[in-house]
GROMACS .gro file of C-alpha atoms in nm:
model
  332
    1MET     CA    1  -0.767  -0.478  -0.332
    2GLN     CA    2  -0.986  -0.542  -0.028
    3GLU     CA    3  -1.220  -0.263   0.081
    4THR     CA    4  -1.238  -0.406   0.434
    5PRO     CA    5  -0.937  -0.306   0.649
    6PHE     CA    6  -0.702  -0.600   0.677
    7CYS     CA    7  -0.641  -0.577   1.052
    8LEU     CA    8  -1.000  -0.611   1.169
    9SER     CA    9  -1.095  -0.915   1.372
   10VAL     CA   10  -1.362  -1.145   1.239
   11GLY     CA   11  -1.555  -1.436   1.373
   12HIS     CA   12  -1.469  -1.801   1.363
   13LEU     CA   13  -1.416  -1.959   1.023
   14LEU     CA   14  -1.646  -2.233   0.909
   15PRO     CA   15  -1.496  -2.582   0.934
   16PHE     CA   16  -1.358  -2.697   0.601
   17THR     CA   17  -1.188  -3.010   0.478
   18MET     CA   18  -1.087  -3.148   0.141
   19SER     CA   19  -1.369  -3.399   0.161
   20ASP     CA   20  -1.617  -3.111   0.140
   21TYR     CA   21  -1.555  -3.097  -0.234
   22ASN     CA   22  -1.611  -3.377  -0.479
   23SER     CA   23  -1.319  -3.488  -0.694
   24THR     CA   24  -1.534  -3.563  -0.997
   25ASP     CA   25  -1.388  -3.553  -1.347
   26PHE     CA   26  -1.384  -3.220  -1.525
   27ILE     CA   27  -1.172  -3.036  -1.779
   28ASN     CA   28  -1.024  -2.690  -1.713
   29PRO     CA   29  -1.224  -2.588  -1.405
   30SER     CA   30  -1.372  -2.241  -1.388
   31THR     CA   31  -1.242  -2.203  -1.032
   32PHE     CA   32  -0.982  -2.347  -0.799
   33ILE     CA   33  -1.026  -2.396  -0.426
   34LEU     CA   34  -0.746  -2.266  -0.202
   35LEU     CA   35  -0.744  -2.455   0.128
   36GLY     CA   36  -0.526  -2.208   0.313
   37ILE     CA   37  -0.307  -2.406   0.552
   38PRO     CA   38  -0.446  -2.761   0.577
   39GLY     CA   39  -0.439  -2.894   0.931
   40LEU     CA   40  -0.441  -2.548   1.087
   41GLU     CA   41  -0.788  -2.432   0.983
   42ALA     CA   42  -0.889  -2.364   1.344
   43ALA     CA   43  -0.591  -2.131   1.386
   44HIS     CA   44  -0.637  -1.934   1.061
   45VAL     CA   45  -0.753  -1.619   1.239
   46TRP     CA   46  -0.456  -1.626   1.474
   47ILE     CA   47  -0.213  -1.700   1.191
   48SER     CA   48  -0.352  -1.401   1.001
   49ILE     CA   49  -0.233  -1.159   1.272
   50PRO     CA   50   0.143  -1.184   1.202
   51PHE     CA   51   0.081  -1.194   0.826
   52CYS     CA   52  -0.140  -0.886   0.849
   53THR     CA   53   0.127  -0.709   1.055
   54MET     CA   54   0.394  -0.802   0.800
   55TYR     CA   55   0.180  -0.663   0.518
   56ALA     CA   56   0.116  -0.337   0.704
   57ILE     CA   57   0.490  -0.292   0.768
   58THR     CA   58   0.562  -0.377   0.402
   59ILE     CA   59   0.318  -0.114   0.274
   60LEU     CA   60   0.434   0.155   0.519
   61GLY     CA   61   0.806   0.086   0.479
   62ASN     CA   62   0.821   0.063   0.102
   63PHE     CA   63   0.599   0.367   0.042
   64THR     CA   64   0.820   0.559   0.287
   65ILE     CA   65   1.129   0.464   0.085
   66LEU     CA   66   0.960   0.575  -0.239
   67PHE     CA   67   0.846   0.903  -0.085
   68MET     CA   68   1.187   0.988   0.061
   69VAL     CA   69   1.376   0.915  -0.260
   70LYS     CA   70   1.127   1.119  -0.462
   71THR     CA   71   1.140   1.424  -0.234
   72GLU     CA   72   1.510   1.428  -0.145
   73PRO     CA   73   1.739   1.541  -0.435
   74SER     CA   74   2.052   1.401  -0.265
   75LEU     CA   75   1.904   1.050  -0.300
   76HIS     CA   76   1.866   1.078  -0.679
   77VAL     CA   77   2.156   0.841  -0.746
   78PRO     CA   78   2.166   0.490  -0.901
   79MET     CA   79   2.165   0.299  -0.570
   80TYR     CA   80   1.840   0.463  -0.460
   81TYR     CA   81   1.681   0.428  -0.802
   82PHE     CA   82   1.743   0.054  -0.779
   83LEU     CA   83   1.609   0.062  -0.423
   84CYS     CA   84   1.286   0.222  -0.553
   85MET     CA   85   1.255  -0.054  -0.813
   86LEU     CA   86   1.299  -0.310  -0.535
   87ALA     CA   87   1.032  -0.137  -0.324
   88ILE     CA   88   0.780  -0.145  -0.613
   89ILE     CA   89   0.852  -0.514  -0.673
   90ASP     CA   90   0.804  -0.592  -0.304
   91LEU     CA   91   0.471  -0.409  -0.302
   92VAL     CA   92   0.348  -0.601  -0.607
   93VAL     CA   93   0.454  -0.945  -0.478
   94SER     CA   94   0.306  -0.899  -0.130
   95THR     CA   95  -0.018  -0.750  -0.269
   96ALA     CA   96  -0.051  -1.041  -0.512
   97ILE     CA   97  -0.060  -1.282  -0.216
   98LEU     CA   98  -0.184  -1.120   0.106
   99PRO     CA   99  -0.536  -0.993   0.020
  100LYS     CA  100  -0.654  -1.333  -0.102
  101MET     CA  101  -0.479  -1.510   0.185
  102LEU     CA  102  -0.651  -1.289   0.441
  103SER     CA  103  -0.988  -1.338   0.272
  104ILE     CA  104  -0.936  -1.714   0.317
  105PHE     CA  105  -0.840  -1.675   0.682
  106TRP     CA  106  -1.111  -1.425   0.775
  107PHE     CA  107  -1.407  -1.483   0.545
  108ASN     CA  108  -1.360  -1.844   0.433
  109SER     CA  109  -1.346  -1.712   0.073
  110ARG     CA  110  -1.152  -1.999  -0.082
  111GLU     CA  111  -1.259  -1.988  -0.446
  112ILE     CA  112  -1.036  -1.824  -0.706
  113ASN     CA  113  -1.114  -1.796  -1.075
  114PHE     CA  114  -0.902  -2.014  -1.304
  115SER     CA  115  -0.769  -1.714  -1.497
  116ALA     CA  116  -0.713  -1.517  -1.177
  117CYS     CA  117  -0.518  -1.810  -1.035
  118LEU     CA  118  -0.289  -1.820  -1.339
  119THR     CA  119  -0.252  -1.441  -1.326
  120GLN     CA  120  -0.152  -1.453  -0.960
  121MET     CA  121   0.097  -1.730  -1.036
  122TYR     CA  122   0.246  -1.527  -1.321
  123PHE     CA  123   0.284  -1.209  -1.116
  124ILE     CA  124   0.454  -1.394  -0.830
  125LEU     CA  125   0.701  -1.574  -1.058
  126SER     CA  126   0.778  -1.286  -1.293
  127PHE     CA  127   0.832  -1.026  -1.021
  128SER     CA  128   1.048  -1.272  -0.826
  129VAL     CA  129   1.271  -1.300  -1.134
  130ILE     CA  130   1.272  -0.921  -1.174
  131GLU     CA  131   1.370  -0.881  -0.808
  132SER     CA  132   1.659  -1.122  -0.854
  133GLY     CA  133   1.782  -0.914  -1.147
  134ILE     CA  134   1.754  -0.588  -0.951
  135LEU     CA  135   1.968  -0.739  -0.673
  136VAL     CA  136   2.232  -0.818  -0.938
  137ALA     CA  137   2.211  -0.458  -1.066
  138MET     CA  138   2.256  -0.328  -0.711
  139ALA     CA  139   2.562  -0.550  -0.667
  140PHE     CA  140   2.705  -0.410  -0.992
  141ASP     CA  141   2.639  -0.056  -0.866
  142ARG     CA  142   2.832  -0.129  -0.544
  143TYR     CA  143   3.113  -0.289  -0.746
  144VAL     CA  144   3.159   0.021  -0.964
  145ALA     CA  145   3.125   0.258  -0.665
  146ILE     CA  146   3.398   0.079  -0.467
  147CYS     CA  147   3.631  -0.067  -0.730
  148ASP     CA  148   3.616   0.219  -0.982
  149PRO     CA  149   3.468   0.520  -0.798
  150LEU     CA  150   3.601   0.784  -1.039
  151ARG     CA  151   3.397   0.637  -1.324
  152HIS     CA  152   3.081   0.562  -1.123
  153SER     CA  153   2.895   0.879  -1.226
  154THR     CA  154   2.984   0.832  -1.594
  155THR     CA  155   2.920   0.456  -1.601
  156LEU     CA  156   2.584   0.444  -1.422
  157THR     CA  157   2.406   0.744  -1.568
  158ASN     CA  158   2.029   0.783  -1.544
  159PRO     CA  159   1.969   0.644  -1.896
  160VAL     CA  160   2.189   0.342  -1.816
  161VAL     CA  161   2.000   0.280  -1.490
  162ALA     CA  162   1.667   0.303  -1.678
  163LYS     CA  163   1.792   0.057  -1.943
  164ILE     CA  164   1.909  -0.189  -1.677
  165GLY     CA  165   1.573  -0.169  -1.500
  166LEU     CA  166   1.385  -0.217  -1.829
  167ALA     CA  167   1.606  -0.514  -1.921
  168MET     CA  168   1.533  -0.682  -1.585
  169VAL     CA  169   1.158  -0.625  -1.630
  170LEU     CA  170   1.160  -0.768  -1.983
  171ARG     CA  171   1.364  -1.066  -1.866
  172GLY     CA  172   1.111  -1.147  -1.595
  173ILE     CA  173   0.816  -1.102  -1.832
  174MET     CA  174   0.958  -1.315  -2.114
  175PHE     CA  175   1.106  -1.599  -1.908
  176ILE     CA  176   0.789  -1.655  -1.705
  177LEU     CA  177   0.535  -1.595  -1.984
  178PRO     CA  178   0.528  -1.964  -2.095
  179HIS     CA  179   0.426  -2.081  -1.745
  180PRO     CA  180   0.060  -1.966  -1.750
  181PHE     CA  181   0.019  -2.070  -2.116
  182LEU     CA  182   0.150  -2.419  -2.040
  183ALA     CA  183  -0.066  -2.441  -1.727
  184ARG     CA  184  -0.376  -2.336  -1.924
  185ARG     CA  185  -0.335  -2.605  -2.190
  186TRP     CA  186  -0.326  -2.899  -1.945
  187PRO     CA  187  -0.651  -3.089  -1.879
  188TYR     CA  188  -0.750  -3.084  -1.511
  189CYS     CA  189  -0.957  -3.395  -1.449
  190ARG     CA  190  -0.856  -3.490  -1.095
  191THR     CA  191  -0.949  -3.213  -0.855
  192ASN     CA  192  -0.955  -2.836  -0.836
  193ILE     CA  193  -0.835  -2.819  -0.474
  194ILE     CA  194  -0.500  -2.648  -0.409
  195PRO     CA  195  -0.360  -2.713  -0.059
  196ASN     CA  196  -0.203  -2.370  -0.028
  197THR     CA  197  -0.283  -2.005   0.041
  198TYR     CA  198  -0.196  -1.892  -0.314
  199CYS     CA  199  -0.162  -2.039  -0.663
  200GLU     CA  200   0.190  -2.175  -0.638
  201HIS     CA  201   0.313  -2.299  -0.977
  202LEU     CA  202   0.403  -2.655  -0.880
  203ALA     CA  203   0.083  -2.700  -0.677
  204VAL     CA  204  -0.128  -2.598  -0.980
  205VAL     CA  205   0.041  -2.807  -1.250
  206LYS     CA  206   0.041  -3.115  -1.023
  207LEU     CA  207  -0.339  -3.116  -1.053
  208ALA     CA  208  -0.320  -3.179  -1.428
  209CYS     CA  209  -0.394  -3.530  -1.554
  210ALA     CA  210  -0.140  -3.510  -1.835
  211ASP     CA  211   0.232  -3.536  -1.892
  212ILE     CA  212   0.366  -3.208  -1.749
  213SER     CA  213   0.732  -3.285  -1.818
  214VAL     CA  214   0.754  -2.987  -2.058
  215SER     CA  215   0.646  -2.752  -1.780
  216SER     CA  216   0.880  -2.919  -1.530
  217TYR     CA  217   1.183  -2.905  -1.759
  218TYR     CA  218   1.114  -2.543  -1.848
  219SER     CA  219   1.084  -2.450  -1.478
  220LEU     CA  220   1.417  -2.616  -1.405
  221SER     CA  221   1.577  -2.436  -1.700
  222VAL     CA  222   1.452  -2.098  -1.581
  223ALA     CA  223   1.568  -2.174  -1.227
  224PHE     CA  224   1.915  -2.262  -1.355
  225PHE     CA  225   1.963  -1.982  -1.607
  226VAL     CA  226   1.812  -1.713  -1.386
  227THR     CA  227   1.891  -1.806  -1.026
  228ALA     CA  228   2.228  -1.970  -1.087
  229LEU     CA  229   2.353  -1.689  -1.312
  230ASP     CA  230   2.228  -1.418  -1.076
  231VAL     CA  231   2.397  -1.583  -0.779
  232PHE     CA  232   2.716  -1.616  -0.985
  233PHE     CA  233   2.721  -1.246  -1.081
  234VAL     CA  234   2.645  -1.129  -0.727
  235THR     CA  235   2.920  -1.355  -0.590
  236LEU     CA  236   3.163  -1.230  -0.855
  237SER     CA  237   3.084  -0.866  -0.775
  238TYR     CA  238   3.133  -0.907  -0.402
  239THR     CA  239   3.451  -1.108  -0.450
  240GLN     CA  240   3.597  -0.810  -0.634
  241ILE     CA  241   3.453  -0.571  -0.376
  242LEU     CA  242   3.611  -0.761  -0.086
  243ARG     CA  243   3.945  -0.774  -0.266
  244ALA     CA  244   3.933  -0.397  -0.311
  245ILE     CA  245   3.835  -0.343   0.054
  246PHE     CA  246   4.120  -0.557   0.191
  247ARG     CA  247   4.369  -0.358  -0.015
  248LEU     CA  248   4.276  -0.036   0.167
  249PRO     CA  249   4.553   0.087   0.397
  250THR     CA  250   4.366   0.143   0.726
  251LYS     CA  251   4.106  -0.046   0.925
  252ASP     CA  252   3.877   0.258   0.945
  253ALA     CA  253   3.881   0.294   0.566
  254ARG     CA  254   3.799  -0.076   0.526
  255LEU     CA  255   3.509  -0.057   0.771
  256LYS     CA  256   3.369   0.261   0.616
  257THR     CA  257   3.389   0.119   0.263
  258PHE     CA  258   3.236  -0.212   0.367
  259GLY     CA  259   2.953  -0.021   0.538
  260THR     CA  260   2.849   0.129   0.203
  261CYS     CA  261   2.746  -0.215   0.077
  262GLY     CA  262   2.634  -0.362   0.411
  263SER     CA  263   2.266  -0.285   0.352
  264HIS     CA  264   2.268  -0.458   0.015
  265LEU     CA  265   2.437  -0.766   0.162
  266CYS     CA  266   2.171  -0.782   0.434
  267VAL     CA  267   1.893  -0.755   0.172
  268ILE     CA  268   2.050  -1.040  -0.029
  269LEU     CA  269   2.070  -1.256   0.284
  270ALA     CA  270   1.709  -1.169   0.378
  271SER     CA  271   1.599  -1.287   0.033
  272CYS     CA  272   1.823  -1.591  -0.002
  273ILE     CA  273   1.801  -1.753   0.342
  274PRO     CA  274   1.418  -1.802   0.346
  275ALA     CA  275   1.429  -1.912  -0.020
  276LEU     CA  276   1.707  -2.163   0.049
  277PHE     CA  277   1.530  -2.299   0.357
  278SER     CA  278   1.202  -2.333   0.165
  279PHE     CA  279   1.383  -2.509  -0.121
  280LEU     CA  280   1.557  -2.754   0.114
  281THR     CA  281   1.238  -2.840   0.303
  282ASN     CA  282   1.052  -2.898  -0.025
  283ARG     CA  283   1.324  -3.116  -0.176
  284PHE     CA  284   1.457  -3.306   0.124
  285GLY     CA  285   1.214  -3.249   0.409
  286HIS     CA  286   0.984  -3.540   0.325
  287ASN     CA  287   0.905  -3.593   0.693
  288VAL     CA  288   0.820  -3.225   0.747
  289ALA     CA  289   0.448  -3.159   0.798
  290GLN     CA  290   0.260  -3.007   0.504
  291HIS     CA  291   0.156  -2.698   0.698
  292LEU     CA  292   0.523  -2.619   0.768
  293HIS     CA  293   0.600  -2.642   0.396
  294ILE     CA  294   0.318  -2.397   0.323
  295LEU     CA  295   0.422  -2.157   0.600
  296MET     CA  296   0.781  -2.158   0.470
  297ALA     CA  297   0.663  -2.095   0.113
  298ASN     CA  298   0.467  -1.792   0.238
  299MET     CA  299   0.752  -1.660   0.451
  300TYR     CA  300   0.991  -1.693   0.157
  301LEU     CA  301   0.773  -1.450  -0.043
  302LEU     CA  302   0.650  -1.219   0.233
  303LEU     CA  303   0.944  -1.177   0.469
  304PRO     CA  304   1.190  -0.998   0.231
  305PRO     CA  305   0.938  -0.725   0.129
  306MET     CA  306   0.894  -0.642   0.497
  307LEU     CA  307   1.265  -0.655   0.587
  308ASN     CA  308   1.409  -0.465   0.289
  309PRO     CA  309   1.289  -0.114   0.388
  310ILE     CA  310   1.373  -0.183   0.754
  311ILE     CA  311   1.727  -0.287   0.664
  312TYR     CA  312   1.787   0.018   0.445
  313GLY     CA  313   1.623   0.249   0.697
  314ALA     CA  314   1.828   0.113   0.989
  315ARG     CA  315   2.165   0.085   0.814
  316ASN     CA  316   2.161   0.376   0.571
  317GLN     CA  317   2.254   0.709   0.726
  318GLN     CA  318   2.110   0.921   0.444
  319ILE     CA  319   1.768   0.761   0.478
  320ARG     CA  320   1.778   0.789   0.859
  321VAL     CA  321   1.871   1.158   0.840
  322ARG     CA  322   1.601   1.229   0.581
  323LEU     CA  323   1.339   1.044   0.788
  324LEU     CA  324   1.443   1.233   1.102
  325LYS     CA  325   1.418   1.565   0.918
  326LEU     CA  326   1.073   1.471   0.791
  327PHE     CA  327   0.935   1.391   1.137
  328THR     CA  328   1.113   1.688   1.300
  329HIS     CA  329   0.967   1.926   1.041
  330LYS     CA  330   0.615   1.791   1.089
  331TRP     CA  331   0.648   1.811   1.469
  332THR     CA  332   0.775   2.171   1.448
   0.00000   0.00000   0.00000
């Protein structure tokens, strides 16, 4: 999205504070102003270095996963199809956030069009919901593979995998679609300044000078029906998986079987732990500095896309072998 390479160093940013913009009355601004990380403006260039590194690893790792699955016939199985879906989602979410964030840090480019802001908000929310659904599908795949292995190939056929993926995409699109429409209809007559690096849903609707209870209640409903149900189904799947593993006769068989779903468990933890920490700091960390809230909100979205391909590459023998063959062939 940016023609300038992300990892180039730039000069000092211009000083910027919220007082630089008037808070005069207006309705539906044409642009919003993203402050970046308030209180750490002087360190924006330094903060951009780890974020830029994370983005580079995300791009390299996820495209590597996609390339290996596409070129290796032995990886054309449901687990790796779901992994490809996860890689695409991670690329979309990180690309929706990082380019604009780095333009704020490097070039002091803080303005974002009103429609672009709502579009960014929609992509982040919808693809987060899709990712949650794909993690549930991956848990179901592991459940069938371990608890009913003889029927795995007939249960999770390619058409079934495609239908599951399509259902998760439609769920994310439909559940999140009301958010930008609700946000667009509110009058914004307070300020157009968003103290964040991206258009986070709550930060945007809080700027409205109207009763936003409809938007708040709908957000809570989506969080309950999506997140709570997804966590329930993942927990149910792994409860059955663990019961099946503990019934195996030998320790080696238990360890080998548990290893087949170890990567997926690590991916779930990599997604859930930053999200849980961000949720707790937002709800109960009233004494936590604002810049820490913003940093946690960014890490919650950007850390899993970087870790997912690393986890699968490090823990999955088929991917390691395929990657080793690729580099050995090129070297030869």
